[in-house]
Every structure is written in C-alpha cells, then in structure tokens.
C-alpha cells in the first residue's frame, strides 16, 4: 500500500455517545465495538471509565473481546481517573490511556483558575501516572484549537518527554479554519524538538461544519491519526465523520495517505450505529445519507444514465450502499422515466414516452415522489388505450 498510513481512532462510543438521547448499554457497546473492529479502525475509544459504573463495565467487557484494535479509555489529568481507567483496561490486548487537560487560556483561567506553568506540570504528571500502567499513553490538550501555539508546543514537548506516544490536538469548540488548524499542526511539527517520538492526532468538532476539512488539513500538515465518529455523532454539532475522512483519503489517493478501514462496510456500519443509538442519519449526509447516491433532477439523471461518472465521484457499492437511485419527481426528465419503465418491464417508443411523460408530470405535481406502483398504473392504462404500445415489449 503506497503512502503513509493514517490511524483511525473511533470515538463513537465515547464522544459520540455524549449526544443527548444516545446513551448505550454495555451489550450495545460491545456489539458496536466488534463491528468497529471488523470495519478496520485502529483504535476504539470505549468510554470514560470513572464517569459511571456502566462505562467502567463497558470498557472492561470490550477489552475482553476486541483483540486487534487498541482499546482506549478517557481520563482527566487526575490520578484516580487514571487508576480506574487502567483497571478497566486490564484485559485489553492493546490498552491505551487517553489523559489530558485544557490548555487554552479560557480553560486555564475559567475552568481551573490556574496558570500556564501549573497546567504544564499537571499535564506531565498525568502522563507519568498513566505510564505506570500502560506503554501507550495519549495526551489531549483540550481546546488546543484556541491555545497559543508557543505554549501548546511547550506542552506537547513536555508530555512527549514524559512518555506520551500520541498527542491529541483537539479543536474542542470547532473554531479553527482549515488553514489555521493545518498551520497549528505544522507549527508543532516544526517547533517541537522531540515530535518524531510521538504521533500527532486530529480531534475536530463540527460547530462550523469544518471538522472533516480541518482533520484533512491536519494530516496534510503532518498528523498521523484522526479521531472521528460514525455518522459524525458527538457533542453539539458532532465530531469529524469517520466515513467522510476515510473516503476523502481514498478518493484523493494523490495526497499519499491510506487507512485500514474497509470502505464497503461503511454504509452498514452507519445504519447499525443509527439504529442502535436511535439517531437518524440526515438524508443529505455525505457518503451514508439516503440521498448520497440519489439523482433527482432531469439534467443530472440524463447525464448520470449516459455515464455515472458525470454526476457521481464514488460508486455506492464501494461504501456498501448498493445501487444509485433515480428518484422520479416533477423535476425528472424523459430519459429517467423511460429508464425506469424499462426496469419495470415496460419498453416504450420515443413517441409513447412523450405522451406518458405529460401524464407522469401531472402525477408528479401532486406527489413528492412518483413510485413504481404509479408507473405500473400509468403504463397499463396507456397500453390498454394504445394496444400496439405493448407490442414493443412482446416483440
Ligand atoms: O473535544 C475534546 O477536546 C475532547 C477531549 C476530551 C479529547 O473530546
Ligand atoms: Zn471531543
């Protein structure tokens, strides 16, 4: 496989599950973790063990059954959190503790009533505590998106020196523009002397709809891991959507990246998460929305039927979404109508289609979408009226 491998860190079971109404029980979490492993993600953030007994149990039980993916547990930079996470992860084949603290002045002053120097000491201490239990320690600099770059570089250098294997640079509030987030990662790559000893990770929120763009800017600038969720679920407007970053990387292979995700499993995975979390996917959602491969206007349908590449950059089968859909509405044209009649077993001449098209438009103006039953009715009525039109099919 050419290029640089980008690790996919799935946080559907942690950041994704923070969505109101999406709470999962242990059985559901185990089922999703197994599916995520089969999907090919590298790291599964299974929960925040100290947050509740249920989350502790979920992380512990997932650790027992998942063997290929790394299992990660979140903590604050608090000794007890880290001890509890280590306990929850003790059966994991590949355990990772994800610890960290807010580094922006908003967090330092408002949340911690502290100062930059004390926060730096606490960051290093948290990594050292975690290192007592596991080799693989990820540090997050919460609100890195709004953290001063010089200070952030000092924190990153210090936690790597303390043993962090991965350093997460979260745009916690989804504030950054893609070029700013990319420049932040590039700044760290160029100004942290020991940066080659750790992987930088992108964790972007979607408050301005920029999470995917920011994550891609981050890997272009040198990050090696993307943190994301299925269907982009997560706090407020959500996290980076896993299916989007995976397909951006696949479509734009000239960027020189690849992931271990099996793209044909993306659509079934999306539906499994949506059903389990009882959270519908918006129809126009990229890659996995029900309209992502549906063509409705006449101009698009005609072009698509001549050559699908005219209006589709991804074959839906590549993401496990089955076939593209031609939706018949009042905006559809004759070629789409004839195509659907043919699929339903009604072959008509051009002149027949002209007549049927006028009748079709009358039905379409009264309905949002004309379905196959409507078309059968139109065809049968027309064939009864003009018997020779049925001959085309028979002959
Ligand atoms: O958005 C964020 O900053 C987080 C951290 C806890 C990693 O989710
Ligand atoms: Zn987050």
CSV table of C-alpha atoms and ligand atoms in Angstrom, one decimal:
chain,number,residue,atom,x,y,z
A,1,UNK,CA,0.0,0.0,0.0
A,2,UNK,CA,1.7,3.2,-1.1
A,3,UNK,CA,1.9,6.3,1.1
A,4,UNK,CA,1.5,7.0,4.8
A,5,UNK,CA,-0.9,5.1,7.0
A,6,UNK,CA,-3.3,7.3,8.9
A,7,UNK,CA,-4.6,5.7,12.1
A,8,UNK,CA,-8.3,5.9,12.5
A,9,UNK,CA,-9.3,6.4,16.2
A,10,UNK,CA,-13.0,5.9,16.6
A,11,UNK,CA,-14.7,7.7,19.5
A,12,UNK,CA,-18.3,6.9,18.7
A,13,UNK,CA,-18.6,5.0,22.0
A,14,UNK,CA,-17.2,8.0,24.0
A,15,UNK,CA,-17.5,11.4,22.3
A,16,UNK,CA,-20.4,10.1,20.1
A,17,UNK,CA,-22.3,8.7,23.0
A,18,UNK,CA,-22.3,12.1,24.7
A,19,UNK,CA,-25.1,13.1,22.3
A,20,UNK,CA,-28.3,13.6,24.4
A,21,UNK,CA,-30.6,10.5,24.0
A,22,UNK,CA,-27.8,8.3,22.5
A,23,UNK,CA,-26.8,6.5,25.7
A,24,UNK,CA,-25.8,2.9,25.1
A,25,UNK,CA,-25.8,-0.1,27.5
A,26,UNK,CA,-22.9,-2.5,27.8
A,27,UNK,CA,-24.4,-5.1,25.4
A,28,UNK,CA,-24.9,-2.4,22.7
A,29,UNK,CA,-21.5,-1.0,23.2
A,30,UNK,CA,-19.9,-4.5,22.8
A,31,UNK,CA,-21.8,-5.1,19.6
A,32,UNK,CA,-20.7,-1.8,18.2
A,33,UNK,CA,-17.1,-2.3,19.3
A,34,UNK,CA,-17.0,-5.7,17.5
A,35,UNK,CA,-18.4,-4.1,14.3
A,36,UNK,CA,-15.9,-1.3,14.6
A,37,UNK,CA,-13.0,-3.8,14.8
A,38,UNK,CA,-14.4,-5.6,11.7
A,39,UNK,CA,-14.7,-2.2,9.9
A,40,UNK,CA,-10.9,-1.9,10.4
A,41,UNK,CA,-10.5,1.0,12.8
A,42,UNK,CA,-7.1,1.1,14.6
A,43,UNK,CA,-8.2,2.4,18.0
A,44,UNK,CA,-11.6,2.3,19.7
A,45,UNK,CA,-12.2,4.8,22.5
A,46,UNK,CA,-14.6,2.6,24.5
A,47,UNK,CA,-15.6,5.1,27.2
A,48,UNK,CA,-14.6,7.2,30.2
A,49,UNK,CA,-14.3,4.6,32.9
A,50,UNK,CA,-14.5,6.8,36.0
A,51,UNK,CA,-17.6,8.6,34.8
A,52,UNK,CA,-20.1,5.8,35.8
A,53,UNK,CA,-20.1,2.1,36.8
A,54,UNK,CA,-21.8,1.4,33.4
A,55,UNK,CA,-19.0,3.0,31.5
A,56,UNK,CA,-16.4,1.2,33.5
A,57,UNK,CA,-18.0,-2.2,32.8
A,58,UNK,CA,-18.4,-1.4,29.1
A,59,UNK,CA,-14.6,-0.6,28.8
A,60,UNK,CA,-13.7,-3.7,30.7
A,61,UNK,CA,-16.0,-6.0,28.7
A,62,UNK,CA,-15.0,-4.5,25.3
A,63,UNK,CA,-11.3,-5.0,26.4
A,64,UNK,CA,-12.0,-8.7,26.8
A,65,UNK,CA,-13.5,-9.3,23.3
A,66,UNK,CA,-11.6,-7.0,21.0
A,67,UNK,CA,-8.2,-8.3,20.1
A,68,UNK,CA,-6.9,-6.4,17.0
A,69,UNK,CA,-7.8,-2.8,17.7
A,70,UNK,CA,-6.3,-0.8,20.5
A,71,UNK,CA,-8.8,-0.1,23.3
A,72,UNK,CA,-8.7,3.3,24.8
A,73,UNK,CA,-10.2,4.8,28.0
A,74,UNK,CA,-10.5,8.5,28.6
A,75,UNK,CA,-9.4,10.3,31.9
A,76,UNK,CA,-8.9,13.7,33.2
A,77,UNK,CA,-5.4,14.6,34.5
A,78,UNK,CA,-6.4,13.1,37.8
A,79,UNK,CA,-4.7,10.2,39.5
A,80,UNK,CA,-7.9,8.4,40.5
A,81,UNK,CA,-9.3,8.7,36.9
A,82,UNK,CA,-6.1,7.1,35.6
A,83,UNK,CA,-6.1,4.3,38.1
A,84,UNK,CA,-9.7,3.4,37.3
A,85,UNK,CA,-9.1,3.5,33.6
A,86,UNK,CA,-6.1,1.2,34.0
A,87,UNK,CA,-8.2,-1.2,35.9
A,88,UNK,CA,-11.0,-1.1,33.2
A,89,UNK,CA,-8.4,-1.7,30.5
A,90,UNK,CA,-6.5,-4.6,32.3
A,91,UNK,CA,-7.9,-7.3,30.0
A,92,UNK,CA,-7.1,-5.4,26.7
A,93,UNK,CA,-4.6,-6.9,24.3
A,94,UNK,CA,-3.6,-3.4,23.4
A,95,UNK,CA,-4.6,-0.9,26.1
A,96,UNK,CA,-4.2,2.9,25.7
A,97,UNK,CA,-4.9,5.6,28.4
A,98,UNK,CA,-6.1,8.9,27.0
A,99,UNK,CA,-5.4,11.6,29.5
A,100,UNK,CA,-5.2,15.4,29.3
A,101,UNK,CA,-6.1,18.8,30.4
A,102,UNK,CA,-7.4,22.1,29.0
A,103,UNK,CA,-4.5,24.3,27.6
A,104,UNK,CA,-6.3,27.4,26.3
A,105,UNK,CA,-6.4,30.5,28.5
A,106,UNK,CA,-10.2,30.0,28.6
A,107,UNK,CA,-9.8,26.7,30.2
A,108,UNK,CA,-6.8,27.6,32.3
A,109,UNK,CA,-8.4,30.7,33.8
A,110,UNK,CA,-12.2,29.9,33.8
A,111,UNK,CA,-12.2,26.2,34.4
A,112,UNK,CA,-9.1,25.7,36.5
A,113,UNK,CA,-8.5,29.1,38.0
A,114,UNK,CA,-4.8,28.4,37.3
A,115,UNK,CA,-1.9,29.5,35.2
A,116,UNK,CA,0.1,28.1,32.3
A,117,UNK,CA,3.0,26.8,34.3
A,118,UNK,CA,0.9,24.8,36.8
A,119,UNK,CA,-1.2,23.3,33.9
A,120,UNK,CA,2.0,22.2,32.2
A,121,UNK,CA,3.2,20.5,35.5
A,122,UNK,CA,-0.2,18.7,35.8
A,123,UNK,CA,-0.1,17.6,32.1
A,124,UNK,CA,3.3,16.0,32.6
A,125,UNK,CA,2.3,14.4,35.9
A,126,UNK,CA,-0.8,12.8,34.3
A,127,UNK,CA,1.3,11.2,31.6
A,128,UNK,CA,3.7,9.9,34.2
A,129,UNK,CA,0.9,8.4,36.2
A,130,UNK,CA,-0.5,6.7,33.1
A,131,UNK,CA,2.9,5.4,32.1
A,132,UNK,CA,2.9,3.4,35.3
A,133,UNK,CA,0.1,1.2,33.9
A,134,UNK,CA,0.5,1.2,30.1
A,135,UNK,CA,3.1,1.9,27.4
A,136,UNK,CA,0.6,3.5,25.1
A,137,UNK,CA,-0.4,6.9,26.5
A,138,UNK,CA,-2.2,9.5,24.6
A,139,UNK,CA,-2.3,13.1,25.9
A,140,UNK,CA,-5.0,15.6,24.9
A,141,UNK,CA,-4.5,19.3,25.1
A,142,UNK,CA,-8.2,20.3,25.4
A,143,UNK,CA,-9.2,23.4,23.4
A,144,UNK,CA,-5.8,23.3,21.5
A,145,UNK,CA,-7.7,25.0,18.7
A,146,UNK,CA,-7.7,28.2,20.8
A,147,UNK,CA,-4.4,27.6,22.6
A,148,UNK,CA,-1.5,29.9,21.9
A,149,UNK,CA,0.9,27.9,19.6
A,150,UNK,CA,4.1,28.7,21.6
A,151,UNK,CA,2.6,27.4,24.8
A,152,UNK,CA,1.0,24.5,23.1
A,153,UNK,CA,4.4,23.5,21.6
A,154,UNK,CA,5.9,23.6,25.1
A,155,UNK,CA,3.1,21.4,26.5
A,156,UNK,CA,3.5,18.9,23.6
A,157,UNK,CA,7.3,18.7,24.0
A,158,UNK,CA,6.9,18.2,27.8
A,159,UNK,CA,4.3,15.4,27.5
A,160,UNK,CA,6.3,13.6,24.8
A,161,UNK,CA,9.4,13.8,27.1
A,162,UNK,CA,7.3,12.3,29.8
A,163,UNK,CA,6.4,9.3,27.6
A,164,UNK,CA,3.2,10.2,25.6
A,165,UNK,CA,3.1,8.1,22.4
A,166,UNK,CA,0.3,10.1,20.8
A,167,UNK,CA,-0.6,13.8,21.3
A,168,UNK,CA,-4.1,14.9,20.6
A,169,UNK,CA,-4.6,18.4,19.3
A,170,UNK,CA,-8.4,18.9,19.8
A,171,UNK,CA,-10.3,21.7,18.2
A,172,UNK,CA,-12.8,21.2,21.0
A,173,UNK,CA,-15.1,24.1,20.0
A,174,UNK,CA,-14.9,23.6,16.3
A,175,UNK,CA,-13.5,27.1,15.9
A,176,UNK,CA,-10.5,26.8,13.6
A,177,UNK,CA,-10.5,27.3,9.9
A,178,UNK,CA,-8.8,24.5,7.9
A,179,UNK,CA,-5.7,26.6,7.1
A,180,UNK,CA,-5.4,27.6,10.8
A,181,UNK,CA,-5.7,24.1,12.0
A,182,UNK,CA,-3.2,22.9,9.4
A,183,UNK,CA,-0.8,25.7,10.4
A,184,UNK,CA,-1.1,24.7,14.1
A,185,UNK,CA,-0.1,21.1,13.3
A,186,UNK,CA,2.7,22.4,11.1
A,187,UNK,CA,3.9,24.7,13.9
A,188,UNK,CA,4.2,21.7,16.2
A,189,UNK,CA,5.9,19.6,13.6
A,190,UNK,CA,8.5,22.4,13.1
A,191,UNK,CA,8.9,23.6,16.7
A,192,UNK,CA,8.7,20.6,19.0
A,193,UNK,CA,12.2,19.1,19.1
A,194,UNK,CA,11.0,15.5,20.1
A,195,UNK,CA,7.9,15.4,17.8
A,196,UNK,CA,9.3,12.4,15.9
A,197,UNK,CA,8.8,10.3,19.1
A,198,UNK,CA,5.0,10.6,19.0
A,199,UNK,CA,2.1,10.7,16.7
A,200,UNK,CA,0.1,13.9,16.4
A,201,UNK,CA,-3.7,13.4,16.3
A,202,UNK,CA,-6.5,15.5,14.9
A,203,UNK,CA,-9.7,15.7,17.0
A,204,UNK,CA,-12.0,18.2,15.4
A,205,UNK,CA,-15.6,19.2,16.3
A,206,UNK,CA,-18.1,20.4,13.7
A,207,UNK,CA,-19.5,23.6,15.1
A,208,UNK,CA,-18.8,25.4,11.9
A,209,UNK,CA,-19.2,22.4,9.6
A,210,UNK,CA,-15.4,22.2,9.2
A,211,UNK,CA,-14.4,19.1,11.2
A,212,UNK,CA,-13.6,16.9,8.1
A,213,UNK,CA,-11.8,19.7,6.3
A,214,UNK,CA,-9.8,20.5,9.5
A,215,UNK,CA,-8.8,16.9,10.0
A,216,UNK,CA,-7.6,16.6,6.4
A,217,UNK,CA,-5.6,19.8,6.8
A,218,UNK,CA,-4.1,18.3,9.9
A,219,UNK,CA,-2.8,15.2,8.2
A,220,UNK,CA,-1.5,17.1,5.3
A,221,UNK,CA,0.5,19.2,7.8
A,222,UNK,CA,1.9,16.0,9.4
A,223,UNK,CA,-0.5,14.5,11.9
A,224,UNK,CA,-0.8,10.7,11.8
A,225,UNK,CA,-4.1,10.0,13.4
A,226,UNK,CA,-7.7,11.2,13.0
A,227,UNK,CA,-10.3,10.9,15.8
A,228,UNK,CA,-13.8,10.6,14.5
A,229,UNK,CA,-17.2,9.0,14.9
A,230,UNK,CA,-19.6,7.1,12.7
A,231,UNK,CA,-22.2,9.5,11.2
A,232,UNK,CA,-20.2,12.4,12.7
A,233,UNK,CA,-22.0,12.0,16.0
A,234,UNK,CA,-20.8,13.9,19.1
A,235,UNK,CA,-21.2,16.8,21.4
A,236,UNK,CA,-23.2,19.7,19.9
A,237,UNK,CA,-22.7,19.7,16.2
A,238,UNK,CA,-20.7,16.5,16.4
A,239,UNK,CA,-17.2,15.2,15.6
A,240,UNK,CA,-15.3,14.5,12.4
A,241,UNK,CA,-17.3,11.9,10.5
A,242,UNK,CA,-15.3,8.7,10.1
A,243,UNK,CA,-16.9,7.8,6.7
A,244,UNK,CA,-16.0,11.2,5.3
A,245,UNK,CA,-12.3,11.3,6.2
A,246,UNK,CA,-11.9,7.7,5.1
A,247,UNK,CA,-13.4,8.4,1.7
A,248,UNK,CA,-11.6,11.7,1.3
A,249,UNK,CA,-8.3,9.8,1.8
A,250,UNK,CA,-9.4,7.0,-0.6
A,251,UNK,CA,-10.7,9.3,-3.3
A,252,UNK,CA,-7.7,11.7,-3.2
A,253,UNK,CA,-5.0,9.0,-3.1
A,254,UNK,CA,-2.7,11.6,-4.6
A,255,UNK,CA,-2.5,13.0,-1.1
A,256,UNK,CA,-0.4,9.9,-0.3
A,257,UNK,CA,-2.4,8.5,2.6
A,258,UNK,CA,-4.3,5.3,3.3
A,259,UNK,CA,-6.3,3.8,6.2
A,260,UNK,CA,-7.1,0.3,7.2
A,261,UNK,CA,-10.9,0.8,7.0
A,262,UNK,CA,-12.8,-1.5,4.7
A,263,UNK,CA,-14.9,1.0,2.9
A,264,UNK,CA,-17.6,-1.5,1.8
A,265,UNK,CA,-18.6,-1.8,5.5
A,266,UNK,CA,-19.2,2.0,5.9
A,267,UNK,CA,-22.9,2.1,5.0
A,268,UNK,CA,-23.9,-1.0,7.1
A,269,UNK,CA,-21.9,0.4,10.0
A,270,UNK,CA,-23.6,3.7,9.7
A,271,UNK,CA,-27.0,2.1,9.9
A,272,UNK,CA,-26.0,-0.2,12.8
A,273,UNK,CA,-25.0,2.9,14.8
A,274,UNK,CA,-28.1,4.9,13.7
A,275,UNK,CA,-30.4,2.0,14.8
A,276,UNK,CA,-28.6,1.2,18.0
A,277,UNK,CA,-28.3,4.9,19.1
A,278,UNK,CA,-31.8,5.7,17.8
A,279,UNK,CA,-30.4,8.7,15.9
A,280,UNK,CA,-31.4,9.1,12.3
A,281,UNK,CA,-28.8,10.0,9.6
A,282,UNK,CA,-29.7,13.2,7.8
A,283,UNK,CA,-30.7,12.3,4.2
A,284,UNK,CA,-28.1,14.6,2.6
A,285,UNK,CA,-25.3,13.3,4.8
A,286,UNK,CA,-22.1,12.8,2.7
A,287,UNK,CA,-21.3,9.1,2.0
A,288,UNK,CA,-24.1,7.5,4.1
A,289,UNK,CA,-27.2,9.7,3.8
A,290,UNK,CA,-30.1,8.1,2.0
A,291,UNK,CA,-29.8,10.7,-0.8
A,292,UNK,CA,-26.0,10.5,-1.1
A,293,UNK,CA,-26.4,8.4,-4.3
A,294,UNK,CA,-29.9,9.6,-5.4
A,295,UNK,CA,-30.4,11.7,-8.6
A,296,UNK,CA,-33.5,13.7,-8.9
A,297,UNK,CA,-33.2,16.5,-11.5
A,298,UNK,CA,-33.7,15.8,-15.2
A,299,UNK,CA,-30.3,17.2,-16.2
A,300,UNK,CA,-28.5,15.1,-13.6
A,301,UNK,CA,-30.4,12.0,-14.4
A,302,UNK,CA,-29.8,12.2,-18.1
A,303,UNK,CA,-26.0,12.8,-17.5
A,304,UNK,CA,-25.9,10.0,-14.9
A,305,UNK,CA,-27.6,7.5,-17.2
A,306,UNK,CA,-25.2,8.3,-20.0
A,307,UNK,CA,-22.2,7.8,-17.7
A,308,UNK,CA,-22.5,7.6,-13.9
A,309,UNK,CA,-19.1,9.4,-13.5
A,310,UNK,CA,-20.8,12.5,-14.9
A,311,UNK,CA,-22.5,13.1,-11.5
A,312,UNK,CA,-21.0,10.5,-9.1
A,313,UNK,CA,-17.4,10.5,-7.8
A,314,UNK,CA,-18.0,7.4,-5.7
A,315,UNK,CA,-19.5,4.1,-6.8
A,316,UNK,CA,-22.1,3.4,-4.0
A,317,UNK,CA,-21.0,-0.2,-3.9
A,318,UNK,CA,-17.6,1.0,-2.8
A,319,UNK,CA,-19.2,2.1,0.5
A,320,UNK,CA,-21.7,-0.7,0.7
A,321,UNK,CA,-24.7,1.5,-0.2
A,322,UNK,CA,-26.0,-0.7,-3.0
A,323,UNK,CA,-27.1,0.9,-6.2
A,324,UNK,CA,-27.5,4.6,-7.1
A,325,UNK,CA,-31.1,5.8,-7.1
A,326,UNK,CA,-33.0,7.6,-9.8
A,327,UNK,CA,-35.8,9.5,-7.9
A,328,UNK,CA,-38.7,10.4,-10.1
A,329,UNK,CA,-40.2,13.8,-9.3
A,330,UNK,CA,-41.6,16.7,-11.2
A,331,UNK,CA,-38.0,17.7,-11.9
A,332,UNK,CA,-37.2,14.5,-13.7
A,333,UNK,CA,-36.9,14.2,-17.5
A,334,UNK,CA,-37.9,11.8,-20.2
A,335,UNK,CA,-34.7,9.7,-20.2
A,336,UNK,CA,-35.1,8.9,-16.5
A,337,UNK,CA,-38.8,8.0,-17.0
A,338,UNK,CA,-38.0,5.7,-19.9
A,339,UNK,CA,-35.2,4.1,-18.0
A,340,UNK,CA,-37.5,3.3,-15.0
A,341,UNK,CA,-40.2,2.0,-17.3
A,342,UNK,CA,-37.6,-0.3,-18.9
A,343,UNK,CA,-36.5,-1.5,-15.4
A,344,UNK,CA,-40.2,-2.3,-14.6
A,345,UNK,CA,-40.6,-4.3,-17.9
A,346,UNK,CA,-42.3,-1.6,-19.9
A,347,UNK,CA,-40.5,-0.8,-23.1
A,348,UNK,CA,-41.9,2.2,-25.0
A,349,UNK,CA,-41.0,4.0,-28.2
A,350,UNK,CA,-39.9,7.7,-28.0
A,351,UNK,CA,-43.4,8.8,-29.1
A,352,UNK,CA,-45.1,6.8,-26.4
A,353,UNK,CA,-42.7,8.2,-23.8
A,354,UNK,CA,-43.6,11.7,-24.9
A,355,UNK,CA,-47.3,11.1,-24.2
A,356,UNK,CA,-46.6,9.2,-21.0
A,357,UNK,CA,-44.2,12.0,-19.8
A,358,UNK,CA,-47.1,14.5,-19.8
A,359,UNK,CA,-49.2,12.2,-17.8
A,360,UNK,CA,-46.3,11.4,-15.5
A,361,UNK,CA,-45.9,15.2,-14.8
A,362,UNK,CA,-49.5,15.5,-13.7
A,363,UNK,CA,-49.0,12.7,-11.2
A,364,UNK,CA,-45.6,14.2,-10.1
A,365,UNK,CA,-47.1,17.6,-9.4
A,366,UNK,CA,-49.4,16.0,-6.9
A,367,UNK,CA,-46.8,13.9,-5.1
A,368,UNK,CA,-43.3,14.4,-3.7
A,369,UNK,CA,-42.0,11.2,-5.5
A,370,UNK,CA,-43.6,9.0,-8.2
A,371,UNK,CA,-43.2,5.4,-7.2
A,372,UNK,CA,-43.2,2.1,-9.1
A,373,UNK,CA,-46.9,1.4,-8.5
A,374,UNK,CA,-47.8,4.8,-10.0
A,375,UNK,CA,-45.7,3.9,-13.1
A,376,UNK,CA,-47.2,0.5,-13.5
A,377,UNK,CA,-50.7,2.1,-13.4
A,378,UNK,CA,-49.7,4.7,-16.0
A,379,UNK,CA,-48.1,2.0,-18.3
A,380,UNK,CA,-51.0,-0.3,-18.0
A,381,UNK,CA,-53.6,2.4,-18.7
A,382,UNK,CA,-51.7,3.5,-21.7
A,383,UNK,CA,-51.2,0.0,-23.0
A,384,UNK,CA,-55.0,-0.6,-22.7
A,385,UNK,CA,-55.6,2.6,-24.6
A,386,UNK,CA,-52.9,2.1,-27.2
A,387,UNK,CA,-52.5,-1.7,-27.5
A,388,UNK,CA,-49.7,-1.5,-30.1
A,389,UNK,CA,-47.5,0.2,-27.5
A,390,UNK,CA,-47.4,-3.2,-25.7
A,391,UNK,CA,-46.1,-4.8,-28.8
A,392,UNK,CA,-42.6,-3.3,-28.3
A,393,UNK,CA,-42.2,-5.4,-25.3
A,394,UNK,CA,-43.7,-8.6,-26.7
A,395,UNK,CA,-41.6,-8.3,-29.9
B,1,LIG,O1,-13.2,17.6,22.3
B,1,LIG,C1,-12.3,17.4,23.1
B,1,LIG,O2,-11.4,18.2,23.4
B,1,LIG,C2,-12.3,16.0,23.7
B,1,LIG,C3,-11.2,15.7,24.6
B,1,LIG,C4,-11.7,15.1,25.9
B,1,LIG,C5,-10.3,14.7,23.9
B,1,LIG,O3,-13.2,15.3,23.4
B,2,LIG,ZN1,-14.3,15.9,21.6
